mmCIF file of C-alpha atoms in Angstrom:
data_model
loop_
_atom_site.group_PDB
_atom_site.id
_atom_site.type_symbol
_atom_site.label_atom_id
_atom_site.label_comp_id
_atom_site.label_asym_id
_atom_site.label_seq_id
_atom_site.Cartn_x
_atom_site.Cartn_y
_atom_site.Cartn_z
ATOM 1 C CA MET Y 1 117.904 -18.743 5.261
ATOM 2 C CA GLN Y 2 115.387 -18.365 2.248
ATOM 3 C CA SER Y 3 113.104 -20.877 4.352
ATOM 4 C CA LYS Y 4 112.978 -18.466 7.228
ATOM 5 C CA ARG Y 5 111.765 -15.666 4.909
ATOM 6 C CA ASN Y 6 109.127 -17.499 3.371
ATOM 7 C CA LEU Y 7 107.867 -18.824 6.741
ATOM 8 C CA LYS Y 8 107.630 -15.147 8.235
ATOM 9 C CA LYS Y 9 105.515 -14.200 4.894
ATOM 10 C CA TYR Y 10 103.198 -16.964 5.479
ATOM 11 C CA ASN Y 11 102.457 -16.228 8.890
ATOM 12 C CA ASN Y 12 102.098 -12.651 8.085
ATOM 13 C CA ARG Y 13 99.494 -13.466 5.735
ATOM 14 C CA ASN Y 14 97.633 -15.742 8.027
ATOM 15 C CA ASN Y 15 97.405 -13.378 10.640
ATOM 16 C CA LEU Y 16 96.228 -10.574 8.199
ATOM 17 C CA LEU Y 17 93.724 -12.986 6.992
ATOM 18 C CA LEU Y 18 92.591 -13.549 10.463
ATOM 19 C CA ILE Y 19 92.359 -9.865 11.393
ATOM 20 C CA ILE Y 20 90.214 -9.806 8.275
ATOM 21 C CA ILE Y 21 87.997 -12.647 9.249
ATOM 22 C CA GLY Y 22 87.555 -11.339 12.577
ATOM 23 C CA ILE Y 23 86.690 -7.946 11.021
ATOM 24 C CA VAL Y 24 84.039 -9.441 9.094
ATOM 25 C CA LEU Y 25 82.889 -11.398 11.647
ATOM 26 C CA ILE Y 26 82.193 -8.572 14.237
ATOM 27 C CA LEU Y 27 80.568 -6.570 11.509
ATOM 28 C CA ALA Y 28 78.230 -9.432 10.676
ATOM 29 C CA VAL Y 29 77.243 -9.604 14.227
ATOM 30 C CA VAL Y 30 76.764 -5.889 14.614
ATOM 31 C CA PHE Y 31 74.705 -5.869 10.954
ATOM 32 C CA GLY Y 32 72.869 -8.669 12.428
ATOM 33 C CA VAL Y 33 72.145 -6.915 15.635
ATOM 34 C CA VAL Y 34 71.059 -4.134 13.590
ATOM 35 C CA LEU Y 35 68.800 -5.960 11.373
ATOM 36 C CA TYR Y 36 67.149 -7.930 14.327
ATOM 37 C CA ASN Y 37 66.337 -4.761 16.058
ATOM 38 C CA ASN Y 38 65.075 -3.254 12.935
ATOM 39 C CA HIS Y 39 62.896 -6.156 12.774
ATOM 40 C CA VAL Y 40 61.570 -6.286 16.211
ATOM 41 C CA GLU Y 41 60.912 -2.592 15.682
ATOM 42 C CA ALA Y 42 59.125 -2.944 12.334
ATOM 43 C CA GLN Y 43 56.996 -5.997 13.868
ATOM 44 C CA LYS Y 44 56.344 -3.603 16.858
ATOM 45 C CA GLN Y 45 55.110 -0.745 14.599
ATOM 46 C CA ALA Y 46 53.254 -3.230 12.307
ATOM 47 C CA LYS Y 47 51.462 -4.606 15.216
ATOM 48 C CA ALA Y 48 50.642 -1.118 16.803
ATOM 49 C CA PHE Y 49 49.453 -0.263 13.069
ATOM 50 C CA ALA Y 50 47.270 -3.216 12.924
ATOM 51 C CA THR Y 51 45.416 -2.302 16.309
ATOM 52 C CA ASN Y 52 43.649 0.535 14.476
ATOM 53 C CA HIS Y 53 44.002 0.288 10.676
ATOM 54 C CA PHE Y 54 42.488 -2.354 8.415
ATOM 55 C CA ASN Y 55 44.431 -5.112 6.589
ATOM 56 C CA PRO Y 56 45.451 -4.093 3.222
ATOM 57 C CA ASN Y 57 43.210 -6.103 1.268
ATOM 58 C CA VAL Y 58 39.843 -5.291 2.894
ATOM 59 C CA ASN Y 59 36.931 -4.355 0.768
ATOM 60 C CA ILE Y 60 33.376 -3.071 2.470
ATOM 61 C CA TYR Y 61 30.198 -2.765 0.549
ATOM 62 C CA GLY Y 62 32.192 -2.550 -2.877
ATOM 63 C CA VAL Y 63 34.942 0.110 -1.367
ATOM 64 C CA GLU Y 64 38.599 -0.657 -0.880
ATOM 65 C CA VAL Y 65 39.444 0.539 2.846
ATOM 66 C CA GLY Y 66 42.610 -1.211 3.426
ATOM 67 C CA ASN Y 67 45.195 0.333 5.738
ATOM 68 C CA LEU Y 68 42.410 2.831 6.526
ATOM 69 C CA THR Y 69 41.328 3.533 10.232
ATOM 70 C CA ILE Y 70 37.761 2.801 11.378
ATOM 71 C CA ASN Y 71 36.872 6.702 10.871
ATOM 72 C CA LYS Y 72 38.375 7.042 7.831
ATOM 73 C CA ALA Y 73 36.932 3.882 6.458
ATOM 74 C CA THR Y 74 33.276 5.053 7.563
ATOM 75 C CA ALA Y 75 33.966 8.101 5.810
ATOM 76 C CA LYS Y 76 34.893 6.546 2.781
ATOM 77 C CA ILE Y 77 32.148 4.034 2.335
ATOM 78 C CA ASN Y 78 29.371 6.744 2.962
ATOM 79 C CA ARG Y 79 31.143 8.936 0.426
ATOM 80 C CA LYS Y 80 31.330 6.064 -2.409
ATOM 81 C CA ALA Y 81 29.503 2.921 -1.585
ATOM 82 C CA ASN Y 82 26.148 2.510 -3.467
ATOM 83 C CA ASN Y 83 23.358 2.656 -1.181
ATOM 84 C CA MET Y 84 20.177 2.580 -3.528
ATOM 85 C CA VAL Y 85 18.644 0.143 -5.755
ATOM 86 C CA SER Y 86 16.342 1.913 -8.764
ATOM 87 C CA LEU Y 87 13.937 0.839 -11.073
ATOM 88 C CA GLU Y 88 13.119 3.022 -13.965
ATOM 89 C CA ASN Y 89 11.591 2.278 -17.150
ATOM 90 C CA GLY Y 90 12.059 -1.953 -16.521
ATOM 91 C CA LYS Y 91 15.697 -1.265 -15.477
ATOM 92 C CA VAL Y 92 17.382 -2.022 -12.370
ATOM 93 C CA ALA Y 93 20.576 -0.302 -11.018
ATOM 94 C CA LEU Y 94 22.673 0.312 -8.114
ATOM 95 C CA GLU Y 95 23.120 3.913 -7.057
ATOM 96 C CA TYR Y 96 24.852 6.465 -4.633
ATOM 97 C CA ASP Y 97 22.270 8.423 -2.969
ATOM 98 C CA PRO Y 98 24.329 11.488 -1.095
ATOM 99 C CA SER Y 99 21.116 12.306 1.450
ATOM 100 C CA SER Y 100 21.405 8.750 2.588
ATOM 101 C CA LYS Y 101 23.885 7.582 5.084
ATOM 102 C CA THR Y 102 25.087 3.946 3.963
ATOM 103 C CA ILE Y 103 26.793 2.502 7.114
ATOM 104 C CA LYS Y 104 27.294 3.492 10.866
ATOM 105 C CA LYS Y 105 30.812 3.411 12.581
ATOM 106 C CA ARG Y 106 29.991 0.847 14.695
ATOM 107 C CA GLU Y 107 29.069 -1.284 12.087
ATOM 108 C CA VAL Y 108 32.529 -0.615 10.476
ATOM 109 C CA ALA Y 109 33.866 -1.342 14.019
ATOM 110 C CA ALA Y 110 32.150 -4.800 13.658
ATOM 111 C CA TYR Y 111 33.927 -5.384 10.262
ATOM 112 C CA PHE Y 112 37.167 -4.444 11.676
ATOM 113 C CA LYS Y 113 36.948 -6.904 14.368
ATOM 114 C CA LYS Y 114 36.189 -9.412 11.651
ATOM 115 C CA GLN Y 115 39.170 -9.238 9.785
ATOM 116 C CA HIS Y 116 41.690 -7.856 12.787
ATOM 117 C CA THR Y 117 44.807 -9.864 12.969
ATOM 118 C CA THR Y 118 47.970 -9.145 15.574
ATOM 119 C CA MET Y 119 49.960 -8.700 12.404
ATOM 120 C CA PRO Y 120 48.819 -7.360 8.923
ATOM 121 C CA ASN Y 121 48.531 -9.659 6.327
ATOM 122 C CA LYS Y 122 47.517 -9.721 2.767
ATOM 123 C CA GLN Y 123 44.726 -12.124 2.706
ATOM 124 C CA SER Y 124 41.415 -10.817 0.982
ATOM 125 C CA TYR Y 125 38.375 -9.551 3.134
ATOM 126 C CA GLU Y 126 35.194 -8.608 1.456
ATOM 127 C CA TYR Y 127 32.059 -7.645 3.362
ATOM 128 C CA ARG Y 128 28.892 -6.973 1.029
ATOM 129 C CA ASN Y 129 25.673 -4.999 1.763
ATOM 130 C CA THR Y 130 23.631 -8.001 2.175
ATOM 131 C CA ASP Y 131 20.406 -5.566 2.471
ATOM 132 C CA LEU Y 132 21.339 -3.967 -0.358
ATOM 133 C CA ASP Y 133 22.019 -6.908 -2.459
ATOM 134 C CA ALA Y 134 18.553 -8.681 -1.390
ATOM 135 C CA ALA Y 135 16.741 -5.599 -2.257
ATOM 136 C CA ASN Y 136 18.379 -5.726 -5.887
ATOM 137 C CA LYS Y 137 17.563 -9.257 -6.450
ATOM 138 C CA LYS Y 138 13.914 -8.542 -5.163
ATOM 139 C CA MET Y 139 13.737 -5.341 -7.349
ATOM 140 C CA GLN Y 140 15.134 -7.601 -10.471
ATOM 141 C CA THR Y 141 12.377 -10.077 -9.449
ATOM 142 C CA MET Y 142 9.689 -7.419 -9.155
ATOM 143 C CA SER Y 143 10.213 -5.849 -12.514
ATOM 144 C CA HIS Y 144 9.042 -9.000 -14.278
ATOM 145 C CA ALA Y 145 6.220 -9.734 -11.708
ATOM 146 C CA VAL Y 146 2.497 -10.590 -13.058
ATOM 147 C CA VAL Y 147 -0.411 -9.766 -10.798
ATOM 148 C CA ASN Y 148 -3.847 -11.549 -11.678
ATOM 149 C CA TYR Y 149 -6.373 -8.885 -10.620
ATOM 150 C CA HIS Y 150 -9.870 -10.397 -10.294
ATOM 151 C CA VAL Y 151 -12.701 -8.102 -10.234
ATOM 152 C CA ALA Y 152 -16.410 -8.748 -10.930
ATOM 153 C CA GLY Y 153 -15.923 -12.267 -12.578
ATOM 154 C CA LYS Y 154 -13.252 -10.882 -14.628
ATOM 155 C CA VAL Y 155 -9.204 -11.396 -14.393
ATOM 156 C CA TYR Y 156 -7.047 -8.503 -15.355
ATOM 157 C CA LYS Y 157 -3.028 -9.389 -16.002
ATOM 158 C CA LEU Y 158 -1.160 -6.601 -14.525
ATOM 159 C CA LYS Y 159 2.571 -6.603 -15.547
ATOM 160 C CA ALA Y 160 5.078 -4.618 -13.534
ATOM 161 C CA GLN Y 161 7.200 -3.995 -16.392
ATOM 162 C CA LYS Y 162 4.546 -1.930 -18.205
ATOM 163 C CA LEU Y 163 2.827 -0.716 -15.231
ATOM 164 C CA ILE Y 164 5.638 0.799 -12.631
ATOM 165 C CA ASN Y 165 7.395 3.526 -14.198
ATOM 166 C CA GLN Y 166 9.879 4.063 -11.537
ATOM 167 C CA ALA Y 167 10.677 2.704 -8.018
ATOM 168 C CA ILE Y 168 13.330 2.687 -5.465
ATOM 169 C CA TYR Y 169 14.952 1.103 -2.541
ATOM 170 C CA ARG Y 170 16.367 3.313 -0.030
ATOM 171 C CA LYS Y 171 17.083 3.329 3.818
ATOM 172 C CA GLY Y 172 15.331 0.154 4.147
ATOM 173 C CA LYS Y 173 12.294 1.193 2.522
ATOM 174 C CA TYR Y 174 10.596 0.440 -0.992
ATOM 175 C CA THR Y 175 9.154 3.506 -2.321
ATOM 176 C CA PHE Y 176 7.058 3.830 -5.708
ATOM 177 C CA LEU Y 177 7.878 7.030 -7.260
ATOM 178 C CA ASN Y 178 5.825 7.160 -10.490
ATOM 179 C CA SER Y 179 2.959 4.225 -11.251
ATOM 180 C CA GLU Y 180 0.908 6.731 -13.326
ATOM 181 C CA ASN Y 181 0.959 3.604 -16.016
ATOM 182 C CA LEU Y 182 -0.870 1.598 -13.094
ATOM 183 C CA THR Y 183 -3.124 4.354 -11.965
ATOM 184 C CA ALA Y 184 -4.259 4.624 -15.426
ATOM 185 C CA LYS Y 185 -4.939 0.931 -15.653
ATOM 186 C CA LEU Y 186 -7.112 0.713 -12.639
ATOM 187 C CA ASN Y 187 -8.908 3.768 -13.682
ATOM 188 C CA LYS Y 188 -9.849 2.273 -16.780
ATOM 189 C CA ILE Y 189 -10.735 -1.086 -14.975
ATOM 190 C CA ASP Y 190 -12.904 1.078 -12.552
ATOM 191 C CA GLN Y 191 -14.458 2.263 -16.060
ATOM 192 C CA ASP Y 192 -15.223 -1.331 -16.930
ATOM 193 C CA VAL Y 193 -16.733 -2.690 -13.743
ATOM 194 C CA SER Y 194 -17.982 0.266 -11.603
ATOM 195 C CA THR Y 195 -21.574 0.111 -10.946
ATOM 196 C CA ILE Y 196 -21.845 3.554 -9.480
ATOM 197 C CA HIS Y 197 -24.239 5.802 -11.449
ATOM 198 C CA GLN Y 198 -24.905 2.980 -13.894
ATOM 199 C CA SER Y 199 -28.416 2.249 -15.425
ATOM 200 C CA TYR Y 200 -29.819 -0.824 -16.572
ATOM 201 C CA SER Y 201 -33.154 -2.763 -17.177
ATOM 202 C CA PHE Y 202 -34.933 -3.872 -13.853
ATOM 203 C CA ALA Y 203 -38.225 -5.763 -13.223
ATOM 204 C CA VAL Y 204 -40.576 -3.814 -10.466
ATOM 205 C CA PRO Y 205 -43.145 -5.451 -8.805
ATOM 206 C CA LYS Y 206 -46.709 -5.202 -9.858
ATOM 207 C CA GLY Y 207 -49.654 -5.782 -7.310
ATOM 208 C CA ASN Y 208 -48.478 -8.812 -5.288
ATOM 209 C CA LYS Y 209 -46.109 -9.839 -8.050
ATOM 210 C CA VAL Y 210 -42.079 -9.579 -7.248
ATOM 211 C CA ALA Y 211 -41.417 -9.287 -11.248
ATOM 212 C CA GLY Y 212 -43.900 -7.135 -13.177
ATOM 213 C CA LYS Y 213 -42.830 -4.478 -16.101
ATOM 214 C CA LYS Y 214 -39.216 -3.880 -16.695
ATOM 215 C CA ILE Y 215 -37.969 -0.138 -16.316
ATOM 216 C CA SER Y 216 -34.732 1.417 -16.711
ATOM 217 C CA VAL Y 217 -33.442 2.387 -13.346
ATOM 218 C CA LYS Y 218 -29.869 4.113 -12.303
ATOM 219 C CA ASN Y 219 -27.879 3.792 -9.136
ATOM 220 C CA GLN Y 220 -27.021 6.723 -6.957
ATOM 221 C CA SER Y 221 -25.596 6.244 -3.788
ATOM 222 C CA TYR Y 222 -25.837 2.449 -4.166
ATOM 223 C CA GLY Y 223 -23.478 0.249 -6.082
ATOM 224 C CA TRP Y 224 -19.475 0.054 -6.148
ATOM 225 C CA GLY Y 225 -16.347 1.102 -7.905
ATOM 226 C CA VAL Y 226 -12.695 0.268 -7.532
ATOM 227 C CA HIS Y 227 -11.203 2.076 -4.892
ATOM 228 C CA VAL Y 228 -7.798 2.942 -7.195
ATOM 229 C CA LYS Y 229 -5.652 4.375 -4.637
ATOM 230 C CA ARG Y 230 -5.747 1.260 -2.352
ATOM 231 C CA ALA Y 231 -5.940 -1.259 -5.369
ATOM 232 C CA GLN Y 232 -2.849 0.547 -6.344
ATOM 233 C CA ALA Y 233 -0.975 0.258 -3.173
ATOM 234 C CA ALA Y 234 -2.237 -3.446 -2.927
ATOM 235 C CA VAL Y 235 -0.694 -4.328 -6.256
ATOM 236 C CA GLU Y 236 2.647 -2.484 -5.860
ATOM 237 C CA GLN Y 237 3.011 -4.634 -2.737
ATOM 238 C CA ALA Y 238 1.969 -7.905 -4.622
ATOM 239 C CA PHE Y 239 4.595 -7.118 -7.536
ATOM 240 C CA LEU Y 240 6.990 -6.724 -4.572
ATOM 241 C CA ASN Y 241 5.919 -9.611 -2.491
ATOM 242 C CA GLY Y 242 5.451 -12.105 -5.337
ATOM 243 C CA THR Y 243 1.745 -12.391 -4.783
ATOM 244 C CA LYS Y 244 -0.030 -13.647 -7.849
ATOM 245 C CA ASN Y 245 -3.612 -13.139 -7.357
ATOM 246 C CA LEU Y 246 -5.376 -10.361 -5.771
ATOM 247 C CA ASP Y 247 -9.240 -10.448 -5.253
ATOM 248 C CA GLY Y 248 -10.696 -6.641 -6.200
ATOM 249 C CA LYS Y 249 -13.650 -7.342 -3.883
ATOM 250 C CA ASN Y 250 -11.215 -6.131 -1.050
ATOM 251 C CA TYR Y 251 -10.473 -2.577 -2.994
ATOM 252 C CA ILE Y 252 -13.630 -1.123 -3.598
ATOM 253 C CA TYR Y 253 -15.249 2.082 -2.562
ATOM 254 C CA GLY Y 254 -19.151 3.278 -1.882
ATOM 255 C CA LEU Y 255 -21.126 6.711 -1.923
ATOM 256 C CA GLY Y 256 -23.248 7.992 0.523
ATOM 257 C CA TYR Y 257 -23.574 7.042 4.478
ATOM 258 C CA SER Y 258 -21.083 4.004 4.010
ATOM 259 C CA THR Y 259 -18.005 4.061 2.070
ATOM 260 C CA TYR Y 260 -17.731 0.842 1.521
ATOM 261 C CA GLY Y 261 -19.418 -0.452 -1.931
ATOM 262 C CA LEU Y 262 -22.541 -2.547 -2.039
ATOM 263 C CA GLY Y 263 -23.876 -4.710 -4.062
ATOM 264 C CA TYR Y 264 -20.690 -6.615 -5.242
ATOM 265 C CA GLY Y 265 -21.153 -10.135 -6.615
ATOM 266 C CA LEU Y 266 -24.788 -9.986 -6.110
ATOM 267 C CA ASN Y 267 -27.267 -11.134 -9.003
ATOM 268 C CA ASN Y 268 -29.855 -8.679 -10.310
ATOM 269 C CA HIS Y 269 -27.603 -6.194 -11.440
ATOM 270 C CA GLY Y 270 -25.941 -5.784 -7.966
ATOM 271 C CA ILE Y 271 -29.465 -5.541 -6.206
ATOM 272 C CA GLY Y 272 -29.709 -9.498 -5.267
ATOM 273 C CA ASP Y 273 -32.964 -11.013 -4.078
ATOM 274 C CA ASP Y 274 -33.344 -8.360 -0.918
ATOM 275 C CA TYR Y 275 -34.882 -5.054 -1.907
ATOM 276 C CA ILE Y 276 -37.282 -2.291 -1.313
ATOM 277 C CA VAL Y 277 -39.103 -0.655 -4.489
ATOM 278 C CA VAL Y 278 -41.083 2.675 -4.327
ATOM 279 C CA SER Y 279 -43.459 3.603 -6.867
ATOM 280 C CA LEU Y 280 -44.226 7.484 -7.085
ATOM 281 C CA GLN Y 281 -46.848 7.679 -9.348
ATOM 282 C CA LYS Y 282 -48.618 4.524 -7.591
ATOM 283 C CA GLN Y 283 -47.818 5.558 -4.422
ATOM 284 C CA GLU Y 284 -46.768 2.033 -3.414
ATOM 285 C CA MET Y 285 -44.307 0.292 -1.512
ATOM 286 C CA TRP Y 286 -42.741 -3.246 -1.857
ATOM 287 C CA ILE Y 287 -40.453 -5.372 0.092
ATOM 288 C CA VAL Y 288 -38.834 -8.382 -1.487
ATOM 289 C CA ARG Y 289 -36.886 -10.834 0.647
ATOM 290 C CA LYS Y 290 -35.103 -13.948 -0.748
ATOM 291 C CA GLY Y 291 -36.871 -13.035 -3.909
ATOM 292 C CA LYS Y 292 -40.610 -13.304 -2.416
ATOM 293 C CA MET Y 293 -42.964 -10.328 -1.644
ATOM 294 C CA VAL Y 294 -43.018 -9.989 2.143
ATOM 295 C CA VAL Y 295 -44.575 -6.572 2.552
ATOM 296 C CA HIS Y 296 -46.888 -4.807 0.068
ATOM 297 C CA LEU Y 297 -47.936 -1.206 0.972
ATOM 298 C CA ASN Y 298 -50.849 0.222 -1.014
ATOM 299 C CA ASP Y 299 -50.865 3.330 0.540
ATOM 300 C CA VAL Y 300 -47.635 5.555 1.354
ATOM 301 C CA VAL Y 301 -47.169 9.071 0.913
ATOM 302 C CA THR Y 302 -43.864 10.362 -0.627
ATOM 303 C CA GLY Y 303 -42.130 13.905 -1.085
ATOM 304 C CA THR Y 304 -44.510 16.913 -2.524
ATOM 305 C CA LYS Y 305 -44.178 16.759 -6.217
ATOM 306 C CA ASP Y 306 -45.643 20.390 -7.136
ATOM 307 C CA GLY Y 307 -43.572 23.572 -5.666
ATOM 308 C CA ASN Y 308 -40.052 23.143 -4.192
ATOM 309 C CA LYS Y 309 -38.290 20.378 -6.266
ATOM 310 C CA ASN Y 310 -36.287 19.760 -2.709
ATOM 311 C CA ASN Y 311 -39.296 18.423 -1.384
ATOM 312 C CA ARG Y 312 -39.746 15.669 -3.983
ATOM 313 C CA THR Y 313 -38.420 12.073 -3.237
ATOM 314 C CA PRO Y 314 -35.425 11.571 -5.477
ATOM 315 C CA GLN Y 315 -35.511 8.741 -7.905
ATOM 316 C CA GLY Y 316 -32.680 6.053 -8.249
ATOM 317 C CA VAL Y 317 -31.334 3.122 -6.556
ATOM 318 C CA TRP Y 318 -30.192 3.939 -2.895
ATOM 319 C CA TYR Y 319 -29.733 2.054 0.342
ATOM 320 C CA ILE Y 320 -30.799 1.867 3.971
ATOM 321 C CA HIS Y 321 -28.111 3.893 5.793
ATOM 322 C CA TYR Y 322 -29.224 2.689 9.383
ATOM 323 C CA LYS Y 323 -32.232 1.887 11.505
ATOM 324 C CA GLN Y 324 -33.456 3.896 14.650
ATOM 325 C CA ARG Y 325 -35.883 3.967 17.115
ATOM 326 C CA HIS Y 326 -37.654 7.151 18.384
ATOM 327 C CA ALA Y 327 -35.915 9.888 16.255
ATOM 328 C CA VAL Y 328 -36.567 13.619 16.013
ATOM 329 C CA LEU Y 329 -36.462 14.812 12.388
ATOM 330 C CA ARG Y 330 -35.615 18.401 11.961
ATOM 331 C CA GLY Y 331 -35.515 20.678 8.910
ATOM 332 C CA ARG Y 332 -37.097 24.047 7.327
ATOM 333 C CA ASN Y 333 -40.745 24.441 5.751
ATOM 334 C CA ASN Y 334 -41.205 26.080 2.694
ATOM 335 C CA ASP Y 335 -41.348 29.241 4.198
ATOM 336 C CA GLY Y 336 -38.393 28.926 6.097
ATOM 337 C CA SER Y 337 -40.092 28.427 9.703
ATOM 338 C CA LYS Y 338 -38.166 25.190 11.435
ATOM 339 C CA TYR Y 339 -39.790 21.814 11.984
ATOM 340 C CA ALA Y 340 -39.345 18.976 14.302
ATOM 341 C CA SER Y 341 -41.367 15.791 13.897
ATOM 342 C CA PRO Y 342 -41.006 12.920 16.395
ATOM 343 C CA VAL Y 343 -41.131 9.487 14.810
ATOM 344 C CA SER Y 344 -41.003 5.900 16.294
ATOM 345 C CA TYR Y 345 -39.338 4.301 13.612
ATOM 346 C CA TRP Y 346 -36.666 6.110 11.320
ATOM 347 C CA MET Y 347 -34.845 4.261 7.980
ATOM 348 C CA PRO Y 348 -32.884 7.152 5.788
ATOM 349 C CA PHE Y 349 -31.740 6.312 2.613
ATOM 350 C CA THR Y 350 -30.166 9.315 1.313
ATOM 351 C CA LEU Y 351 -27.485 12.086 2.943
ATOM 352 C CA THR Y 352 -30.304 14.959 2.289
ATOM 353 C CA GLY Y 353 -32.503 13.324 4.695
ATOM 354 C CA CYS Y 354 -34.932 11.122 2.946
ATOM 355 C CA GLY Y 355 -36.342 7.784 4.439
ATOM 356 C CA PHE Y 356 -39.069 5.523 5.540
ATOM 357 C CA HIS Y 357 -40.810 6.444 8.738
ATOM 358 C CA ASP Y 358 -44.253 6.539 10.286
ATOM 359 C CA ALA Y 359 -46.358 9.734 10.025
ATOM 360 C CA GLY Y 360 -49.094 9.706 12.909
ATOM 361 C CA TRP Y 361 -49.583 13.225 12.368
ATOM 362 C CA ARG Y 362 -50.658 12.758 8.521
ATOM 363 C CA GLY Y 363 -54.400 12.451 7.749
ATOM 364 C CA ASP Y 364 -54.421 12.402 4.136
ATOM 365 C CA TRP Y 365 -53.571 9.092 2.858
ATOM 366 C CA SER Y 366 -55.069 9.354 -0.719
ATOM 367 C CA LYS Y 367 -53.224 8.553 -4.025
ATOM 368 C CA LYS Y 368 -52.906 12.227 -4.662
ATOM 369 C CA ALA Y 369 -51.785 13.528 -1.501
ATOM 370 C CA TYR Y 370 -48.069 13.416 -2.615
ATOM 371 C CA LEU Y 371 -48.920 16.184 -5.404
ATOM 372 C CA ARG Y 372 -49.479 19.089 -3.162
ATOM 373 C CA GLY Y 373 -49.583 18.113 0.440
ATOM 374 C CA GLY Y 374 -46.876 15.284 0.619
ATOM 375 C CA SER Y 375 -43.675 15.299 2.582
ATOM 376 C CA HIS Y 376 -40.512 16.958 2.485
ATOM 377 C CA GLY Y 377 -38.726 13.974 0.677
ATOM 378 C CA CYS Y 378 -39.539 11.124 3.046
ATOM 379 C CA VAL Y 379 -41.761 8.285 2.409
ATOM 380 C CA ASN Y 380 -44.592 8.486 5.056
ATOM 381 C CA ILE Y 381 -46.098 5.079 6.256
ATOM 382 C CA LYS Y 382 -49.035 4.741 8.070
ATOM 383 C CA PRO Y 383 -48.451 3.913 12.027
ATOM 384 C CA ARG Y 384 -50.160 0.436 11.944
ATOM 385 C CA GLU Y 385 -48.165 -0.507 8.987
ATOM 386 C CA ILE Y 386 -44.793 0.597 10.211
ATOM 387 C CA LYS Y 387 -43.799 -2.261 12.115
ATOM 388 C CA GLN Y 388 -43.932 -4.824 9.142
ATOM 389 C CA VAL Y 389 -41.684 -2.476 7.202
ATOM 390 C CA TRP Y 390 -39.067 -2.155 10.168
ATOM 391 C CA HIS Y 391 -38.773 -5.891 10.927
ATOM 392 C CA ASN Y 392 -38.179 -6.792 7.133
ATOM 393 C CA VAL Y 393 -35.734 -3.763 6.339
ATOM 394 C CA SER Y 394 -32.111 -4.629 6.561
ATOM 395 C CA LYS Y 395 -28.846 -2.077 6.903
ATOM 396 C CA HIS Y 396 -27.580 -1.523 3.409
ATOM 397 C CA GLU Y 397 -30.467 -2.934 1.653
ATOM 398 C CA PRO Y 398 -31.281 -1.157 -2.061
ATOM 399 C CA VAL Y 399 -34.122 1.410 -2.071
ATOM 400 C CA ILE Y 400 -35.583 1.648 -5.727
ATOM 401 C CA VAL Y 401 -37.369 4.859 -6.182
ATOM 402 C CA TYR Y 402 -39.080 4.946 -9.780
ATOM 403 C CA ASP Y 403 -41.908 7.522 -11.158
#
């Protein structure tokens, strides 16, 4: 009897256990199905999210854009990323310029395509502004650059660290905002080497001799100086490009008809071995070619000395502007009346209209003709002698006029 009761209890317990196990299994299956469905849905959502959002660990141009859309990433980069390199007083720094657009939407889209995965992942992606990095490196190098500026046989060492006050790289361009130290340095070099308006000792011809007595002459339009603006631009580019040497001959200027400097690198104070000399007192003219006398005219007539000073032939060192056949020289006489003088050969050497020409109308070729009856400033030459002058005179050749 007791055994039957115990067996019944045992069976009841087993049945209860089976029921519990069954319930647990059912719950597990249900829970598993729910978890699976949630997982599938989460994957679906994550996959959808990844189609238009960056992965979590993405950095573009130093700005975190993880989990952002292309539009929001573009806006954030343009709001926060460094986009300019500045050099100021020898120090280089990356900076943000709000007036400059750092990146375009299509560029951000290209980066998005590079990092895109079907499902989000925690891999790190970094995309640097290679242009800005290169500019930063270039600016760092430039800040220590040294250029040897060769001019008139001298060498000037120009150091960017001392001469460039401020420069920037922005929107793909390098701009020098302040180079006043460089400007001052080039102005000083110009003062050291310029030959414009400089005086020097020069041996003028005497009779048929090339070198007679020495006199002091002064360059007027003849000569050259440092074209500071052009030289400065060249030095700045040399600093940027790493150019070590610059030839100052390429950055000079002149006065008068030609704006390019004359006499650079020539001997004889820049006069060289080809030149023309006119003596006002002697009323003589000489042409020297390759250091030898080729023309000597004993009787020329220069500008009228007495009366209106504007009629005098100006003293100093000038140069032949050009050569012209069959010109008509026009101007005004002292009484205000106009004149028009046809000439066969015309070689001007001043901007005021002084030059060499034939004067077939002139009857007085005496040594004193220029005192009261000279020209309006030109050097009159006899028609029979003008051809030898014409054939031995060259454009840009120096003309020395002395008393």
